[in-house]
mmCIF file with all atom_site columns, C-alpha atoms in Angstrom:
data_model
loop_
_atom_site.group_PDB
_atom_site.id
_atom_site.type_symbol
_atom_site.label_atom_id
_atom_site.label_alt_id
_atom_site.label_comp_id
_atom_site.label_asym_id
_atom_site.label_entity_id
_atom_site.label_seq_id
_atom_site.pdbx_PDB_ins_code
_atom_site.Cartn_x
_atom_site.Cartn_y
_atom_site.Cartn_z
_atom_site.occupancy
_atom_site.B_iso_or_equiv
_atom_site.pdbx_formal_charge
_atom_site.auth_seq_id
_atom_site.auth_comp_id
_atom_site.auth_asym_id
_atom_site.auth_atom_id
_atom_site.pdbx_PDB_model_num
ATOM 1   C CA . UNK A 1 1   ? 0.000   0.000  0.000   1.00 54.00 ? 634 UNK A CA 1
ATOM 2   C CA . UNK A 1 2   ? 1.535   3.272  -1.107  1.00 61.00 ? 635 UNK A CA 1
ATOM 3   C CA . UNK A 1 3   ? -0.906  5.568  0.637   1.00 89.00 ? 636 UNK A CA 1
ATOM 4   C CA . UNK A 1 4   ? -0.074  8.985  1.946   1.00 95.00 ? 637 UNK A CA 1
ATOM 5   C CA . UNK A 1 5   ? -2.884  10.601 3.887   1.00 96.00 ? 638 UNK A CA 1
ATOM 6   C CA . UNK A 1 6   ? -3.376  14.281 4.473   1.00 97.00 ? 639 UNK A CA 1
ATOM 7   C CA . UNK A 1 7   ? -5.654  16.086 6.916   1.00 97.00 ? 640 UNK A CA 1
ATOM 8   C CA . UNK A 1 8   ? -7.621  18.172 6.649   1.00 97.00 ? 641 UNK A CA 1
ATOM 9   C CA . UNK A 1 9   ? -8.471  17.942 2.971   1.00 96.00 ? 642 UNK A CA 1
ATOM 10  C CA . UNK A 1 10  ? -9.940  21.445 3.091   1.00 97.00 ? 643 UNK A CA 1
ATOM 11  C CA . UNK A 1 11  ? -9.182  24.262 5.489   1.00 98.00 ? 644 UNK A CA 1
ATOM 12  C CA . UNK A 1 12  ? -10.673 27.732 5.708   1.00 98.00 ? 645 UNK A CA 1
ATOM 13  C CA . UNK A 1 13  ? -8.582  30.072 7.830   1.00 98.00 ? 646 UNK A CA 1
ATOM 14  C CA . UNK A 1 14  ? -8.756  33.700 8.826   1.00 98.00 ? 647 UNK A CA 1
ATOM 15  C CA . UNK A 1 15  ? -5.888  36.062 8.121   1.00 97.00 ? 648 UNK A CA 1
ATOM 16  C CA . UNK A 1 16  ? -3.520  36.108 11.055  1.00 96.00 ? 649 UNK A CA 1
ATOM 17  C CA . UNK A 1 17  ? -4.643  32.757 12.446  1.00 97.00 ? 650 UNK A CA 1
ATOM 18  C CA . UNK A 1 18  ? -2.474  29.642 12.669  1.00 97.00 ? 651 UNK A CA 1
ATOM 19  C CA . UNK A 1 19  ? -2.873  26.639 10.404  1.00 98.00 ? 652 UNK A CA 1
ATOM 20  C CA . UNK A 1 20  ? -1.657  23.116 11.020  1.00 98.00 ? 653 UNK A CA 1
ATOM 21  C CA . UNK A 1 21  ? -1.665  20.498 8.276   1.00 98.00 ? 654 UNK A CA 1
ATOM 22  C CA . UNK A 1 22  ? -0.967  16.839 8.933   1.00 98.00 ? 655 UNK A CA 1
ATOM 23  C CA . UNK A 1 23  ? 0.505   14.115 6.745   1.00 98.00 ? 656 UNK A CA 1
ATOM 24  C CA . UNK A 1 24  ? 0.935   10.442 7.494   1.00 97.00 ? 657 UNK A CA 1
ATOM 25  C CA . UNK A 1 25  ? 2.362   7.409  5.715   1.00 96.00 ? 658 UNK A CA 1
ATOM 26  C CA . UNK A 1 26  ? 2.679   3.797  6.778   1.00 91.00 ? 659 UNK A CA 1
ATOM 27  C CA . UNK A 1 27  ? 5.336   2.742  4.256   1.00 90.00 ? 660 UNK A CA 1
ATOM 28  C CA . UNK A 1 28  ? 8.246   3.420  6.606   1.00 89.00 ? 661 UNK A CA 1
ATOM 29  C CA . UNK A 1 29  ? 9.622   5.957  4.144   1.00 92.00 ? 662 UNK A CA 1
ATOM 30  C CA . UNK A 1 30  ? 12.630  7.904  5.338   1.00 91.00 ? 663 UNK A CA 1
ATOM 31  C CA . UNK A 1 31  ? 11.895  11.145 3.521   1.00 93.00 ? 664 UNK A CA 1
ATOM 32  C CA . UNK A 1 32  ? 8.798   13.330 3.683   1.00 95.00 ? 665 UNK A CA 1
ATOM 33  C CA . UNK A 1 33  ? 8.170   16.500 1.679   1.00 96.00 ? 666 UNK A CA 1
ATOM 34  C CA . UNK A 1 34  ? 5.829   19.454 1.682   1.00 97.00 ? 667 UNK A CA 1
ATOM 35  C CA . UNK A 1 35  ? 5.045   21.347 -1.509  1.00 97.00 ? 668 UNK A CA 1
ATOM 36  C CA . UNK A 1 36  ? 2.844   24.381 -2.102  1.00 97.00 ? 669 UNK A CA 1
ATOM 37  C CA . UNK A 1 37  ? 0.893   24.332 -5.348  1.00 95.00 ? 670 UNK A CA 1
ATOM 38  C CA . UNK A 1 38  ? -0.883  27.354 -6.788  1.00 95.00 ? 671 UNK A CA 1
ATOM 39  C CA . UNK A 1 39  ? -2.852  27.300 -10.056 1.00 91.00 ? 672 UNK A CA 1
ATOM 40  C CA . UNK A 1 40  ? -0.678  27.296 -13.177 1.00 89.00 ? 673 UNK A CA 1
ATOM 41  C CA . UNK A 1 41  ? 2.487   27.238 -11.104 1.00 93.00 ? 674 UNK A CA 1
ATOM 42  C CA . UNK A 1 42  ? 5.025   24.545 -10.376 1.00 94.00 ? 675 UNK A CA 1
ATOM 43  C CA . UNK A 1 43  ? 4.736   22.736 -7.058  1.00 95.00 ? 676 UNK A CA 1
ATOM 44  C CA . UNK A 1 44  ? 7.061   24.748 -4.841  1.00 95.00 ? 677 UNK A CA 1
ATOM 45  C CA . UNK A 1 45  ? 9.229   22.779 -2.439  1.00 94.00 ? 678 UNK A CA 1
ATOM 46  C CA . UNK A 1 46  ? 8.821   24.206 1.063   1.00 96.00 ? 679 UNK A CA 1
ATOM 47  C CA . UNK A 1 47  ? 10.763  21.730 3.155   1.00 95.00 ? 680 UNK A CA 1
ATOM 48  C CA . UNK A 1 48  ? 11.597  18.078 3.563   1.00 94.00 ? 681 UNK A CA 1
ATOM 49  C CA . UNK A 1 49  ? 12.696  15.707 6.268   1.00 94.00 ? 682 UNK A CA 1
ATOM 50  C CA . UNK A 1 50  ? 15.240  13.003 5.798   1.00 91.00 ? 683 UNK A CA 1
ATOM 51  C CA . UNK A 1 51  ? 14.678  10.888 8.880   1.00 89.00 ? 684 UNK A CA 1
ATOM 52  C CA . UNK A 1 52  ? 14.639  13.530 11.629  1.00 92.00 ? 685 UNK A CA 1
ATOM 53  C CA . UNK A 1 53  ? 16.710  16.095 9.759   1.00 93.00 ? 686 UNK A CA 1
ATOM 54  C CA . UNK A 1 54  ? 14.691  19.045 8.536   1.00 94.00 ? 687 UNK A CA 1
ATOM 55  C CA . UNK A 1 55  ? 15.712  20.908 5.385   1.00 92.00 ? 688 UNK A CA 1
ATOM 56  C CA . UNK A 1 56  ? 13.876  24.157 4.676   1.00 92.00 ? 689 UNK A CA 1
ATOM 57  C CA . UNK A 1 57  ? 14.101  26.175 1.496   1.00 90.00 ? 690 UNK A CA 1
ATOM 58  C CA . UNK A 1 58  ? 15.803  29.535 1.948   1.00 87.00 ? 691 UNK A CA 1
ATOM 59  C CA . UNK A 1 59  ? 12.943  31.622 0.556   1.00 84.00 ? 692 UNK A CA 1
ATOM 60  C CA . UNK A 1 60  ? 10.290  30.025 2.784   1.00 83.00 ? 693 UNK A CA 1
ATOM 61  C CA . UNK A 1 61  ? 12.435  29.484 5.841   1.00 76.00 ? 694 UNK A CA 1
ATOM 62  C CA . UNK A 1 62  ? 10.611  31.890 8.101   1.00 85.00 ? 695 UNK A CA 1
ATOM 63  C CA . UNK A 1 63  ? 7.101   31.256 6.839   1.00 90.00 ? 696 UNK A CA 1
ATOM 64  C CA . UNK A 1 64  ? 6.658   27.560 7.528   1.00 95.00 ? 697 UNK A CA 1
ATOM 65  C CA . UNK A 1 65  ? 7.518   25.286 10.402  1.00 94.00 ? 698 UNK A CA 1
ATOM 66  C CA . UNK A 1 66  ? 7.338   21.548 10.588  1.00 96.00 ? 699 UNK A CA 1
ATOM 67  C CA . UNK A 1 67  ? 7.714   18.663 12.937  1.00 96.00 ? 700 UNK A CA 1
ATOM 68  C CA . UNK A 1 68  ? 8.167   14.939 12.515  1.00 96.00 ? 701 UNK A CA 1
ATOM 69  C CA . UNK A 1 69  ? 7.501   13.265 15.852  1.00 95.00 ? 702 UNK A CA 1
ATOM 70  C CA . UNK A 1 70  ? 7.935   9.802  14.360  1.00 94.00 ? 703 UNK A CA 1
ATOM 71  C CA . UNK A 1 71  ? 8.647   8.199  11.005  1.00 92.00 ? 704 UNK A CA 1
ATOM 72  C CA . UNK A 1 72  ? 4.982   8.122  9.991   1.00 95.00 ? 705 UNK A CA 1
ATOM 73  C CA . UNK A 1 73  ? 3.850   11.684 10.662  1.00 96.00 ? 706 UNK A CA 1
ATOM 74  C CA . UNK A 1 74  ? 4.858   15.094 9.451   1.00 97.00 ? 707 UNK A CA 1
ATOM 75  C CA . UNK A 1 75  ? 3.134   18.410 10.046  1.00 97.00 ? 708 UNK A CA 1
ATOM 76  C CA . UNK A 1 76  ? 3.254   21.779 8.313   1.00 98.00 ? 709 UNK A CA 1
ATOM 77  C CA . UNK A 1 77  ? 2.576   24.771 10.515  1.00 97.00 ? 710 UNK A CA 1
ATOM 78  C CA . UNK A 1 78  ? 1.798   28.330 9.519   1.00 96.00 ? 711 UNK A CA 1
ATOM 79  C CA . UNK A 1 79  ? 1.962   30.637 12.510  1.00 95.00 ? 712 UNK A CA 1
ATOM 80  C CA . UNK A 1 80  ? 0.011   33.525 11.025  1.00 95.00 ? 713 UNK A CA 1
ATOM 81  C CA . UNK A 1 81  ? -1.763  32.887 7.751   1.00 96.00 ? 714 UNK A CA 1
ATOM 82  C CA . UNK A 1 82  ? -1.782  35.541 5.070   1.00 95.00 ? 715 UNK A CA 1
ATOM 83  C CA . UNK A 1 83  ? -3.848  35.684 1.900   1.00 97.00 ? 716 UNK A CA 1
ATOM 84  C CA . UNK A 1 84  ? -0.799  34.568 -0.081  1.00 95.00 ? 717 UNK A CA 1
ATOM 85  C CA . UNK A 1 85  ? -0.849  31.226 1.712   1.00 97.00 ? 718 UNK A CA 1
ATOM 86  C CA . UNK A 1 86  ? -4.022  30.191 -0.082  1.00 98.00 ? 719 UNK A CA 1
ATOM 87  C CA . UNK A 1 87  ? -2.938  27.145 -2.086  1.00 97.00 ? 720 UNK A CA 1
ATOM 88  C CA . UNK A 1 88  ? -2.968  23.384 -2.308  1.00 96.00 ? 721 UNK A CA 1
ATOM 89  C CA . UNK A 1 89  ? -0.421  21.821 0.022   1.00 98.00 ? 722 UNK A CA 1
ATOM 90  C CA . UNK A 1 90  ? 0.934   18.500 -1.152  1.00 97.00 ? 723 UNK A CA 1
ATOM 91  C CA . UNK A 1 91  ? 2.699   16.060 1.113   1.00 97.00 ? 724 UNK A CA 1
ATOM 92  C CA . UNK A 1 92  ? 4.854   13.312 -0.347  1.00 96.00 ? 725 UNK A CA 1
ATOM 93  C CA . UNK A 1 93  ? 7.026   10.551 1.000   1.00 95.00 ? 726 UNK A CA 1
ATOM 94  C CA . UNK A 1 94  ? 9.882   8.663  -0.534  1.00 93.00 ? 727 UNK A CA 1
ATOM 95  C CA . UNK A 1 95  ? 11.860  5.548  0.314   1.00 88.00 ? 728 UNK A CA 1
ATOM 96  C CA . UNK A 1 96  ? 15.602  5.845  0.629   1.00 67.00 ? 729 UNK A CA 1
ATOM 97  C CA . UNK A 1 97  ? 16.870  3.364  -1.922  1.00 60.00 ? 730 UNK A CA 1
ATOM 98  C CA . UNK A 1 98  ? 20.115  4.967  -2.934  1.00 57.00 ? 731 UNK A CA 1
ATOM 99  C CA . UNK A 1 99  ? 18.770  6.883  -5.878  1.00 57.00 ? 732 UNK A CA 1
ATOM 100 C CA . UNK A 1 100 ? 15.668  7.400  -7.919  1.00 67.00 ? 733 UNK A CA 1
ATOM 101 C CA . UNK A 1 101 ? 13.686  8.456  -4.917  1.00 79.00 ? 734 UNK A CA 1
ATOM 102 C CA . UNK A 1 102 ? 10.192  8.360  -6.374  1.00 89.00 ? 735 UNK A CA 1
ATOM 103 C CA . UNK A 1 103 ? 7.731   10.536 -4.494  1.00 93.00 ? 736 UNK A CA 1
ATOM 104 C CA . UNK A 1 104 ? 4.354   9.207  -3.387  1.00 94.00 ? 737 UNK A CA 1
ATOM 105 C CA . UNK A 1 105 ? 1.858   12.014 -2.967  1.00 96.00 ? 738 UNK A CA 1
ATOM 106 C CA . UNK A 1 106 ? -1.145  12.485 -0.775  1.00 96.00 ? 739 UNK A CA 1
ATOM 107 C CA . UNK A 1 107 ? -4.385  13.933 -2.107  1.00 94.00 ? 740 UNK A CA 1
ATOM 108 C CA . UNK A 1 108 ? -3.486  17.376 -0.827  1.00 96.00 ? 741 UNK A CA 1
ATOM 109 C CA . UNK A 1 109 ? -4.839  19.896 1.663   1.00 97.00 ? 742 UNK A CA 1
ATOM 110 C CA . UNK A 1 110 ? -6.545  22.887 0.111   1.00 97.00 ? 743 UNK A CA 1
ATOM 111 C CA . UNK A 1 111 ? -6.083  25.990 2.233   1.00 98.00 ? 744 UNK A CA 1
ATOM 112 C CA . UNK A 1 112 ? -8.172  29.096 1.688   1.00 98.00 ? 745 UNK A CA 1
ATOM 113 C CA . UNK A 1 113 ? -7.260  32.144 3.730   1.00 98.00 ? 746 UNK A CA 1
ATOM 114 C CA . UNK A 1 114 ? -9.850  34.915 4.045   1.00 97.00 ? 747 UNK A CA 1
ATOM 115 C CA . UNK B 2 1   ? 14.745  27.684 -6.437  1.00 52.00 ? 220 UNK B CA 1
ATOM 116 C CA . UNK B 2 2   ? 16.331  25.712 -9.240  1.00 57.00 ? 221 UNK B CA 1
ATOM 117 C CA . UNK B 2 3   ? 14.455  26.111 -12.461 1.00 87.00 ? 222 UNK B CA 1
ATOM 118 C CA . UNK B 2 4   ? 12.760  23.292 -14.309 1.00 96.00 ? 223 UNK B CA 1
ATOM 119 C CA . UNK B 2 5   ? 11.220  24.559 -17.520 1.00 96.00 ? 224 UNK B CA 1
ATOM 120 C CA . UNK B 2 6   ? 8.545   22.621 -19.348 1.00 97.00 ? 225 UNK B CA 1
ATOM 121 C CA . UNK B 2 7   ? 7.110   23.131 -22.809 1.00 97.00 ? 226 UNK B CA 1
ATOM 122 C CA . UNK B 2 8   ? 4.600   23.446 -24.219 1.00 97.00 ? 227 UNK B CA 1
ATOM 123 C CA . UNK B 2 9   ? 2.274   24.714 -21.500 1.00 96.00 ? 228 UNK B CA 1
ATOM 124 C CA . UNK B 2 10  ? -0.612  22.923 -23.138 1.00 97.00 ? 229 UNK B CA 1
ATOM 125 C CA . UNK B 2 11  ? -0.995  20.455 -25.938 1.00 97.00 ? 230 UNK B CA 1
ATOM 126 C CA . UNK B 2 12  ? -3.924  18.991 -27.828 1.00 98.00 ? 231 UNK B CA 1
ATOM 127 C CA . UNK B 2 13  ? -3.428  15.778 -29.792 1.00 98.00 ? 232 UNK B CA 1
ATOM 128 C CA . UNK B 2 14  ? -5.988  13.598 -31.555 1.00 98.00 ? 233 UNK B CA 1
ATOM 129 C CA . UNK B 2 15  ? -6.740  10.154 -30.205 1.00 98.00 ? 234 UNK B CA 1
ATOM 130 C CA . UNK B 2 16  ? -4.161  7.765  -31.596 1.00 97.00 ? 235 UNK B CA 1
ATOM 131 C CA . UNK B 2 17  ? -1.645  10.549 -32.157 1.00 98.00 ? 236 UNK B CA 1
ATOM 132 C CA . UNK B 2 18  ? 1.792   11.206 -30.688 1.00 98.00 ? 237 UNK B CA 1
ATOM 133 C CA . UNK B 2 19  ? 2.276   13.625 -27.806 1.00 98.00 ? 238 UNK B CA 1
ATOM 134 C CA . UNK B 2 20  ? 5.741   15.072 -27.172 1.00 98.00 ? 239 UNK B CA 1
ATOM 135 C CA . UNK B 2 21  ? 6.553   16.952 -23.990 1.00 98.00 ? 240 UNK B CA 1
ATOM 136 C CA . UNK B 2 22  ? 9.795   18.713 -23.109 1.00 98.00 ? 241 UNK B CA 1
ATOM 137 C CA . UNK B 2 23  ? 11.659  19.555 -19.921 1.00 98.00 ? 242 UNK B CA 1
ATOM 138 C CA . UNK B 2 24  ? 14.974  21.281 -19.249 1.00 97.00 ? 243 UNK B CA 1
ATOM 139 C CA . UNK B 2 25  ? 16.839  22.034 -16.052 1.00 96.00 ? 244 UNK B CA 1
ATOM 140 C CA . UNK B 2 26  ? 19.118  25.008 -15.544 1.00 92.00 ? 245 UNK B CA 1
ATOM 141 C CA . UNK B 2 27  ? 20.944  23.334 -12.646 1.00 92.00 ? 246 UNK B CA 1
ATOM 142 C CA . UNK B 2 28  ? 24.110  21.478 -13.670 1.00 91.00 ? 247 UNK B CA 1
ATOM 143 C CA . UNK B 2 29  ? 23.883  19.398 -10.485 1.00 90.00 ? 248 UNK B CA 1
ATOM 144 C CA . UNK B 2 30  ? 20.729  17.632 -11.630 1.00 91.00 ? 249 UNK B CA 1
ATOM 145 C CA . UNK B 2 31  ? 21.346  13.910 -11.960 1.00 88.00 ? 250 UNK B CA 1
ATOM 146 C CA . UNK B 2 32  ? 17.852  12.420 -12.109 1.00 92.00 ? 251 UNK B CA 1
ATOM 147 C CA . UNK B 2 33  ? 14.591  13.229 -13.862 1.00 95.00 ? 252 UNK B CA 1
ATOM 148 C CA . UNK B 2 34  ? 11.074  11.953 -13.379 1.00 96.00 ? 253 UNK B CA 1
ATOM 149 C CA . UNK B 2 35  ? 7.810   12.433 -15.216 1.00 97.00 ? 254 UNK B CA 1
ATOM 150 C CA . UNK B 2 36  ? 4.680   12.536 -13.086 1.00 97.00 ? 255 UNK B CA 1
ATOM 151 C CA . UNK B 2 37  ? 1.112   12.475 -14.301 1.00 97.00 ? 256 UNK B CA 1
ATOM 152 C CA . UNK B 2 38  ? -1.706  14.209 -12.461 1.00 95.00 ? 257 UNK B CA 1
ATOM 153 C CA . UNK B 2 39  ? -5.298  13.590 -13.467 1.00 95.00 ? 258 UNK B CA 1
ATOM 154 C CA . UNK B 2 40  ? -7.824  16.219 -12.519 1.00 92.00 ? 259 UNK B CA 1
ATOM 155 C CA . UNK B 2 41  ? -8.643  16.102 -8.819  1.00 88.00 ? 260 UNK B CA 1
ATOM 156 C CA . UNK B 2 42  ? -6.015  13.471 -8.133  1.00 91.00 ? 261 UNK B CA 1
ATOM 157 C CA . UNK B 2 43  ? -2.504  13.478 -6.735  1.00 92.00 ? 262 UNK B CA 1
ATOM 158 C CA . UNK B 2 44  ? 0.556   13.275 -9.009  1.00 94.00 ? 263 UNK B CA 1
ATOM 159 C CA . UNK B 2 45  ? 1.799   9.755  -9.719  1.00 95.00 ? 264 UNK B CA 1
ATOM 160 C CA . UNK B 2 46  ? 5.195   8.824  -11.077 1.00 94.00 ? 265 UNK B CA 1
ATOM 161 C CA . UNK B 2 47  ? 5.099   7.714  -14.666 1.00 96.00 ? 266 UNK B CA 1
ATOM 162 C CA . UNK B 2 48  ? 8.724   7.248  -15.640 1.00 95.00 ? 267 UNK B CA 1
ATOM 163 C CA . UNK B 2 49  ? 12.192  8.073  -14.414 1.00 93.00 ? 268 UNK B CA 1
ATOM 164 C CA . UNK B 2 50  ? 15.535  8.386  -16.166 1.00 94.00 ? 269 UNK B CA 1
ATOM 165 C CA . UNK B 2 51  ? 19.103  9.144  -15.136 1.00 91.00 ? 270 UNK B CA 1
ATOM 166 C CA . UNK B 2 52  ? 21.213  7.719  -17.965 1.00 90.00 ? 271 UNK B CA 1
ATOM 167 C CA . UNK B 2 53  ? 21.749  9.252  -21.361 1.00 93.00 ? 272 UNK B CA 1
ATOM 168 C CA . UNK B 2 54  ? 19.539  7.770  -23.994 1.00 94.00 ? 273 UNK B CA 1
ATOM 169 C CA . UNK B 2 55  ? 16.081  6.367  -24.166 1.00 96.00 ? 274 UNK B CA 1
ATOM 170 C CA . UNK B 2 56  ? 13.784  4.276  -22.032 1.00 95.00 ? 275 UNK B CA 1
ATOM 171 C CA . UNK B 2 57  ? 10.526  2.757  -23.203 1.00 96.00 ? 276 UNK B CA 1
ATOM 172 C CA . UNK B 2 58  ? 7.606   1.408  -21.210 1.00 95.00 ? 277 UNK B CA 1
ATOM 173 C CA . UNK B 2 59  ? 4.594   0.479  -23.286 1.00 96.00 ? 278 UNK B CA 1
ATOM 174 C CA . UNK B 2 60  ? 3.302   3.546  -25.114 1.00 97.00 ? 279 UNK B CA 1
ATOM 175 C CA . UNK B 2 61  ? 5.614   5.853  -23.182 1.00 98.00 ? 280 UNK B CA 1
ATOM 176 C CA . UNK B 2 62  ? 9.180   6.729  -24.151 1.00 98.00 ? 281 UNK B CA 1
ATOM 177 C CA . UNK B 2 63  ? 11.463  9.061  -22.273 1.00 98.00 ? 282 UNK B CA 1
ATOM 178 C CA . UNK B 2 64  ? 14.707  10.541 -23.596 1.00 97.00 ? 283 UNK B CA 1
ATOM 179 C CA . UNK B 2 65  ? 17.522  12.200 -21.686 1.00 97.00 ? 284 UNK B CA 1
ATOM 180 C CA . UNK B 2 66  ? 20.421  14.289 -22.902 1.00 96.00 ? 285 UNK B CA 1
ATOM 181 C CA . UNK B 2 67  ? 22.580  14.858 -19.843 1.00 94.00 ? 286 UNK B CA 1
ATOM 182 C CA . UNK B 2 68  ? 24.839  17.369 -21.583 1.00 94.00 ? 287 UNK B CA 1
ATOM 183 C CA . UNK B 2 69  ? 21.933  19.712 -22.208 1.00 95.00 ? 288 UNK B CA 1
ATOM 184 C CA . UNK B 2 70  ? 19.915  18.570 -19.160 1.00 95.00 ? 289 UNK B CA 1
ATOM 185 C CA . UNK B 2 71  ? 16.970  18.037 -21.430 1.00 97.00 ? 290 UNK B CA 1
ATOM 186 C CA . UNK B 2 72  ? 14.428  15.272 -21.139 1.00 98.00 ? 291 UNK B CA 1
ATOM 187 C CA . UNK B 2 73  ? 11.393  14.566 -23.252 1.00 98.00 ? 292 UNK B CA 1
ATOM 188 C CA . UNK B 2 74  ? 8.376   12.324 -22.866 1.00 98.00 ? 293 UNK B CA 1
ATOM 189 C CA . UNK B 2 75  ? 6.643   10.842 -25.870 1.00 98.00 ? 294 UNK B CA 1
ATOM 190 C CA . UNK B 2 76  ? 3.280   9.173  -25.744 1.00 98.00 ? 295 UNK B CA 1
ATOM 191 C CA . UNK B 2 77  ? 2.314   7.191  -28.815 1.00 97.00 ? 296 UNK B CA 1
ATOM 192 C CA . UNK B 2 78  ? -1.202  6.073  -29.647 1.00 98.00 ? 297 UNK B CA 1
ATOM 193 C CA . UNK B 2 79  ? -2.525  8.696  -27.214 1.00 98.00 ? 298 UNK B CA 1
ATOM 194 C CA . UNK B 2 80  ? -5.796  7.860  -25.473 1.00 97.00 ? 299 UNK B CA 1
ATOM 195 C CA . UNK B 2 81  ? -8.389  10.168 -23.894 1.00 97.00 ? 300 UNK B CA 1
ATOM 196 C CA . UNK B 2 82  ? -7.368  8.693  -20.537 1.00 97.00 ? 301 UNK B CA 1
ATOM 197 C CA . UNK B 2 83  ? -3.898  10.209 -21.089 1.00 98.00 ? 302 UNK B CA 1
ATOM 198 C CA . UNK B 2 84  ? -5.449  13.666 -20.729 1.00 98.00 ? 303 UNK B CA 1
ATOM 199 C CA . UNK B 2 85  ? -3.781  15.081 -17.623 1.00 97.00 ? 304 UNK B CA 1
ATOM 200 C CA . UNK B 2 86  ? -1.168  17.470 -16.273 1.00 97.00 ? 305 UNK B CA 1
ATOM 201 C CA . UNK B 2 87  ? 2.338   16.119 -16.850 1.00 98.00 ? 306 UNK B CA 1
ATOM 202 C CA . UNK B 2 88  ? 4.933   17.324 -14.370 1.00 98.00 ? 307 UNK B CA 1
ATOM 203 C CA . UNK B 2 89  ? 8.663   17.035 -14.865 1.00 98.00 ? 308 UNK B CA 1
ATOM 204 C CA . UNK B 2 90  ? 10.766  16.679 -11.713 1.00 96.00 ? 309 UNK B CA 1
ATOM 205 C CA . UNK B 2 91  ? 14.506  16.898 -11.241 1.00 95.00 ? 310 UNK B CA 1
ATOM 206 C CA . UNK B 2 92  ? 16.909  16.052 -8.458  1.00 92.00 ? 311 UNK B CA 1
ATOM 207 C CA . UNK B 2 93  ? 19.688  18.605 -7.979  1.00 88.00 ? 312 UNK B CA 1
ATOM 208 C CA . UNK B 2 94  ? 21.432  16.404 -5.472  1.00 80.00 ? 313 UNK B CA 1
ATOM 209 C CA . UNK B 2 95  ? 20.626  14.631 -2.240  1.00 81.00 ? 314 UNK B CA 1
ATOM 210 C CA . UNK B 2 96  ? 16.958  14.248 -1.446  1.00 86.00 ? 315 UNK B CA 1
ATOM 211 C CA . UNK B 2 97  ? 15.740  17.540 -2.876  1.00 88.00 ? 316 UNK B CA 1
ATOM 212 C CA . UNK B 2 98  ? 13.233  17.220 -5.754  1.00 92.00 ? 317 UNK B CA 1
ATOM 213 C CA . UNK B 2 99  ? 11.987  20.226 -7.733  1.00 94.00 ? 318 UNK B CA 1
ATOM 214 C CA . UNK B 2 100 ? 9.194   20.417 -10.268 1.00 96.00 ? 319 UNK B CA 1
ATOM 215 C CA . UNK B 2 101 ? 8.292   22.273 -13.408 1.00 97.00 ? 320 UNK B CA 1
ATOM 216 C CA . UNK B 2 102 ? 4.902   23.898 -13.876 1.00 96.00 ? 321 UNK B CA 1
ATOM 217 C CA . UNK B 2 103 ? 3.702   21.143 -16.148 1.00 97.00 ? 322 UNK B CA 1
ATOM 218 C CA . UNK B 2 104 ? 2.244   20.505 -19.573 1.00 98.00 ? 323 UNK B CA 1
ATOM 219 C CA . UNK B 2 105 ? -1.496  20.083 -19.776 1.00 97.00 ? 324 UNK B CA 1
ATOM 220 C CA . UNK B 2 106 ? -2.289  17.406 -22.333 1.00 98.00 ? 325 UNK B CA 1
ATOM 221 C CA . UNK B 2 107 ? -5.720  16.991 -23.880 1.00 98.00 ? 326 UNK B CA 1
ATOM 222 C CA . UNK B 2 108 ? -6.349  14.007 -26.121 1.00 98.00 ? 327 UNK B CA 1
ATOM 223 C CA . UNK B 2 109 ? -9.376  14.654 -28.243 1.00 96.00 ? 328 UNK B CA 1
ATOM 224 C CA . UNK B 2 110 ? -11.542 11.664 -29.225 1.00 91.00 ? 329 UNK B CA 1
#
């Protein structure tokens, strides 16, 4: 089973309020990713974990936080949502097999900030 | 972020025709490419991967890679309406980082 689950699937948030998105996988994958996808744009890599090591992209470093309390779960946290955060957030996981790390995506969490 | 450029943005091919999609990276560190397919309302799923120069074929799908120019292309022969989707090119610029292009939207007309 190559299932990655994301919760919530839809989230409506007020400007200035926090948002927490959850991702889980039961495939014992070492790497988990978060991407932000806006219409007609490339999925933008926000951060990824390899095991417990967090790697955040330089241009989104201060905007997003994350935690990975165990191998199966990974969260994406926005401390104070702005209108520009409205997007689809895609979580993916990948096995560490020495190369060709195919990503397995969840169905996404659609965030609308008003 | 590293750039992955895809062309064309959209493509319409007749059923049974050949679809050709292109992808180029501007990062010389890229050593691996994937093609993902995303049907409407669904999550992206890996279609093919390539890291060696040359060509790889799986059924109706063929992927080419020119490592010198960091260009990959995906060709779909005998296109079917079910192939209509967003095709995303992904590249690995080292380690575990994976970056995507904005995609080519393919429509196969019956």
